[in-house]
Coordinates of C-alpha atoms in Angstrom, one line a residue:
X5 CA 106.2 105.3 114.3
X6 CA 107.5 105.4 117.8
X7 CA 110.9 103.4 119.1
X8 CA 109.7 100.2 121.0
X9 CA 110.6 100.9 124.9
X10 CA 114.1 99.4 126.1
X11 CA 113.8 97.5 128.9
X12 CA 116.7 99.0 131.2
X13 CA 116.6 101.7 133.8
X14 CA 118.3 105.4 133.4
X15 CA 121.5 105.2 135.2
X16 CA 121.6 107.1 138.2
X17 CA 123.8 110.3 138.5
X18 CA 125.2 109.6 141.8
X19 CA 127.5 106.5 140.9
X20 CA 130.7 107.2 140.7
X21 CA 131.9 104.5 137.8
X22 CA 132.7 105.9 134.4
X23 CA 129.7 106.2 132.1
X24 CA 131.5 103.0 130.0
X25 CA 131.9 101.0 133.0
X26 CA 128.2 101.9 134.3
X27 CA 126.8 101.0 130.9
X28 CA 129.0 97.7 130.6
X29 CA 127.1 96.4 133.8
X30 CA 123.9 97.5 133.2
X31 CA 123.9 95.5 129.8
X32 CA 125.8 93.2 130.8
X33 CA 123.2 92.9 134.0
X34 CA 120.7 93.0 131.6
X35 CA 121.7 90.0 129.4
X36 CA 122.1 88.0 132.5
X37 CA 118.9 88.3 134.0
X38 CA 117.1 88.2 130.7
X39 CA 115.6 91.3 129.9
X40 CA 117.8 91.6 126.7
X41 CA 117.1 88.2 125.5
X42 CA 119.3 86.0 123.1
X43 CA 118.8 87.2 119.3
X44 CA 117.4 91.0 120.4
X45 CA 119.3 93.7 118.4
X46 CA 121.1 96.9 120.7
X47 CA 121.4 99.8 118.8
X48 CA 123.6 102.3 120.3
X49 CA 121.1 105.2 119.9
X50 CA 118.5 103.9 121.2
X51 CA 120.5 102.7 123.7
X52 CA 121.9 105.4 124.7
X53 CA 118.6 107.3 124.8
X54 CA 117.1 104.6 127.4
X55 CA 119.8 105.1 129.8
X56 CA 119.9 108.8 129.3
X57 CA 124.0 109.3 128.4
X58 CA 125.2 109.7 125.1
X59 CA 126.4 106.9 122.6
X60 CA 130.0 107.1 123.1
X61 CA 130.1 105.2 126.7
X62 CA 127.5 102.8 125.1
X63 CA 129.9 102.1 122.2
X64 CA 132.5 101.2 124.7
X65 CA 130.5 99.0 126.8
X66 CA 128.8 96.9 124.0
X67 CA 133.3 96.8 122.4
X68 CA 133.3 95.3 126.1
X69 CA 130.5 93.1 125.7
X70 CA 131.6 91.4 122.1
X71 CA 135.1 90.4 123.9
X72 CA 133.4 88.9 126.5
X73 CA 131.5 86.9 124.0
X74 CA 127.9 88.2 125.2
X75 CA 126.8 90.1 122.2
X76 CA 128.0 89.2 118.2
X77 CA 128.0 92.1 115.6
X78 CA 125.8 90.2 112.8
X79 CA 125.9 91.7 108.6
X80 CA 122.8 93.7 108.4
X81 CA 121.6 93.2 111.7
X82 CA 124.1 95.1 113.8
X83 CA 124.8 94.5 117.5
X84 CA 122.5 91.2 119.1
X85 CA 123.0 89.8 122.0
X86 CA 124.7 86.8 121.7
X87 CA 123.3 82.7 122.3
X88 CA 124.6 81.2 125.4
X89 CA 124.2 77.6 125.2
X90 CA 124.7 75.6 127.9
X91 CA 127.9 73.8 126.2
X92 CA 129.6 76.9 126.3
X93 CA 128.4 77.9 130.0
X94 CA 130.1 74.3 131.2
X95 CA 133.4 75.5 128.9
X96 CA 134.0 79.0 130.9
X97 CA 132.7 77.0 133.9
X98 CA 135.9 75.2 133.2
X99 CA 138.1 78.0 132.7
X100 CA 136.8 79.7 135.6
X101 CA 137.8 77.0 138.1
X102 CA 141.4 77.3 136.6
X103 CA 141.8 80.4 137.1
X104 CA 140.1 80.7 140.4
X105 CA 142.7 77.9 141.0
X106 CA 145.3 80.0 140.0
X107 CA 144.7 83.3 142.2
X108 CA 144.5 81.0 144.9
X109 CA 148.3 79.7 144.3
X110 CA 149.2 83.0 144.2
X111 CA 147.1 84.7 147.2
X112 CA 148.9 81.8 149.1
X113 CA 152.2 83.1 148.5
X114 CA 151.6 86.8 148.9
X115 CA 148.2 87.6 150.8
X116 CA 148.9 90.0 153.4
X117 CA 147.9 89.0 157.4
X118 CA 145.2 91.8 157.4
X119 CA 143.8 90.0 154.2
X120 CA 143.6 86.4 155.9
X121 CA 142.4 87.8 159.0
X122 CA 139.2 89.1 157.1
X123 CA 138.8 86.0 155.1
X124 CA 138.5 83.9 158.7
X125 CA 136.0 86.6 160.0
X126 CA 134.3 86.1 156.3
X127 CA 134.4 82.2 157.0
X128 CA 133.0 82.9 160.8
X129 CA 129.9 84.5 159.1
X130 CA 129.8 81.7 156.6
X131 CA 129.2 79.4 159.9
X132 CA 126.8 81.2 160.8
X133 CA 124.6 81.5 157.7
X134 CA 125.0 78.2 157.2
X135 CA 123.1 77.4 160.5
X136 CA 120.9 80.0 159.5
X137 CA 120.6 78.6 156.0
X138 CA 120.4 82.1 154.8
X139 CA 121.4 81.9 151.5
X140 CA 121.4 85.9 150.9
X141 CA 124.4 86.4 153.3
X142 CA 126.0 83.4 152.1
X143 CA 125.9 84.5 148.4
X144 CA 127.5 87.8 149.7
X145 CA 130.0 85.9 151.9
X146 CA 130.9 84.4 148.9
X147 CA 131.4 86.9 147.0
X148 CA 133.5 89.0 149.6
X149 CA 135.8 85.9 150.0
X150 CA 136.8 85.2 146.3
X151 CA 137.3 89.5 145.8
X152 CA 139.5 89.6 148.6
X153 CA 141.4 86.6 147.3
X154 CA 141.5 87.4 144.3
X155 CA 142.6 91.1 145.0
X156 CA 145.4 89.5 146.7
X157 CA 147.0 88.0 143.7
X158 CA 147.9 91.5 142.6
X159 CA 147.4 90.4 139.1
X160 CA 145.1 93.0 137.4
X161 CA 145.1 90.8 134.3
X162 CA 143.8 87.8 136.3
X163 CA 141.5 89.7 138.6
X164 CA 140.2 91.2 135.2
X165 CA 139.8 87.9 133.7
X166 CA 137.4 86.5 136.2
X167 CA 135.1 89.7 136.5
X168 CA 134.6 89.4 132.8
X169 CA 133.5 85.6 133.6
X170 CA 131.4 86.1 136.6
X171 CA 128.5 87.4 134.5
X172 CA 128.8 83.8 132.6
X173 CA 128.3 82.7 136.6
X174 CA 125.7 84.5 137.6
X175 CA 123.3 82.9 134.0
X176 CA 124.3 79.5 134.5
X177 CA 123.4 80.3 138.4
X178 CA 120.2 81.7 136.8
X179 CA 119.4 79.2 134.5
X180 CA 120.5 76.1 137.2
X181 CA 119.0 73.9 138.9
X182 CA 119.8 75.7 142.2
X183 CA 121.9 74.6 145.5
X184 CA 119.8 73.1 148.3
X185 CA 120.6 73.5 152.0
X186 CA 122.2 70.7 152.4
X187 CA 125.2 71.6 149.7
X188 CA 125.9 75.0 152.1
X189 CA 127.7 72.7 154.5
X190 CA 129.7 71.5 152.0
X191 CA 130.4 75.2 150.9
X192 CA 131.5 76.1 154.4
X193 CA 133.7 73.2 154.5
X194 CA 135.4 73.8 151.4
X195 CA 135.8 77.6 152.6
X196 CA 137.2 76.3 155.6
X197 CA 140.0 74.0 153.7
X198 CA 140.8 77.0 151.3
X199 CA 141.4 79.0 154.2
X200 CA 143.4 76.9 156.0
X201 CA 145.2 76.4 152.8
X202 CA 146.0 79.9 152.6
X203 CA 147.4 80.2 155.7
X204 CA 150.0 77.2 155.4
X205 CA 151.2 79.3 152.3
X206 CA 151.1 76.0 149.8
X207 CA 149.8 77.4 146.8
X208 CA 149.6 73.7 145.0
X209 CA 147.2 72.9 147.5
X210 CA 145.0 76.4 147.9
X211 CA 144.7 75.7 143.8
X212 CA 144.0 72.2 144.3
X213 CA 141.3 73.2 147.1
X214 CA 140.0 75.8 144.8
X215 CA 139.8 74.4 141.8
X216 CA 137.5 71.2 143.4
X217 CA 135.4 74.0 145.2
X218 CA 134.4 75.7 142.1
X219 CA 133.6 72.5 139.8
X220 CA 131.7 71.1 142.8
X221 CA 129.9 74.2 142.9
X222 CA 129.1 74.5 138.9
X223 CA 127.9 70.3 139.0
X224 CA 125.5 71.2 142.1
X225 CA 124.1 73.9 140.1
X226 CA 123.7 72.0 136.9
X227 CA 126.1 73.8 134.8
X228 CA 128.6 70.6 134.7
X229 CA 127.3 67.2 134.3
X230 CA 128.1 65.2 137.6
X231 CA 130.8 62.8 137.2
X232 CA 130.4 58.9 135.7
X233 CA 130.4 56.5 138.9
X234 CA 133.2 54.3 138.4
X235 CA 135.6 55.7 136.1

């Protein structure tokens, strides 16, 4: 009886990453978008076979995977990748914006000039996707502004912390309702305030700016339920 076909591509001998690290994204890419659906089992040969390296680096990245909560090891079953509900995506939706709160305190008090200087040519492109509404070079943008910030903390362990949770991001961004053009102007605005937070080197308010960015962004996209009106 022939294996069923895994539904991953062979990794490409050019990229530099470890094997491990490679794999871990691939899978991990995998899960997100949903080719390796919720319930489906991962065996490490087969695997292994489908991306064309041997089972050790697959080992590693599916150890990765089960700390990050995105597959369970089940009795009998094996390795499955793991049920995301949408109760847990609003929990580490939560945790995020703390911690994204929390490299911003600290890239207040020790981001480097060159550093700020490239977040204010970030936010100048920001401006000018926004008028564009090109939501591509935003979602880059984005994505450039937080690594920098966050690589500014000089905390490996944080830095760490939040790459582990941007692939719980990227699914609820999947599975959301989506942002409209009229919430990048908010985006860019809240860019703006972070910045400017930054530069005045007041970590209590780069958090505070931070923190509201991030839960704004997760209730726009449906991860978080909006707020009650009047409470």
């Amino acid at each position: 009886m022939s294996a069923r076909a895994i539904p991953v591509e062979p990794l490409a001998e050019e990229e530099t990453l470890s094997l491990g690290e490679r794999a871990y994204r691939r899978l991990r890419d995998g899960i997100v978008q949903g080719t390796l659906r919720p319930g489906s089992r991962i065996s490490e040969r087969s695997m292994a076979n489908a991306l064309g390296i041997s089972a050790q680096p697959v080992r590693e990245a599916l150890r990765r995977l089960e700390q990050d909560g995105m597959v369970v090891t089940l009795p009998r079953r094996g390795t499955v990748v793991a049920e995301i509900g949408p109760e847990r995506l609003a929990e580490l939706g939560r945790i995020r914006a703390a911690l994204e709160g929390v490299a911003a305190a600290l890239a207040a008090e020790r981001m480097a000039g060159e550093d700020l200087a490239e977040l204010a040519r970030i936010v100048r492109g920001m401006r000018t996707a926004t008028a564009a509404a090109d939501t591509e070079a935003l979602a880059e943008l984005n994505e450039r502004f937080h690594a920098i910030l966050q690589g500014a903390t000089g905390n490996l362990f944080l830095v760490k912390s939040l790459e582990a949770l941007r692939a719980y991001d990227d699914l609820g961004r999947l599975r959301a309702l989506g942002s409209t053009p009229k919430d990048m102007p908010k985006a860019l605005r809240e860019h703006v305030s972070i910045l400017a937070a930054l530069k005045a080197r007041d970590p209590a308010l780069a958090e505070a700016r931070m923190r509201h960015h991030v839960l704004r962004s997760l209730t726009t996209n449906g991860v978080l339920a909006a707020p009650r009106q009047g409470r």
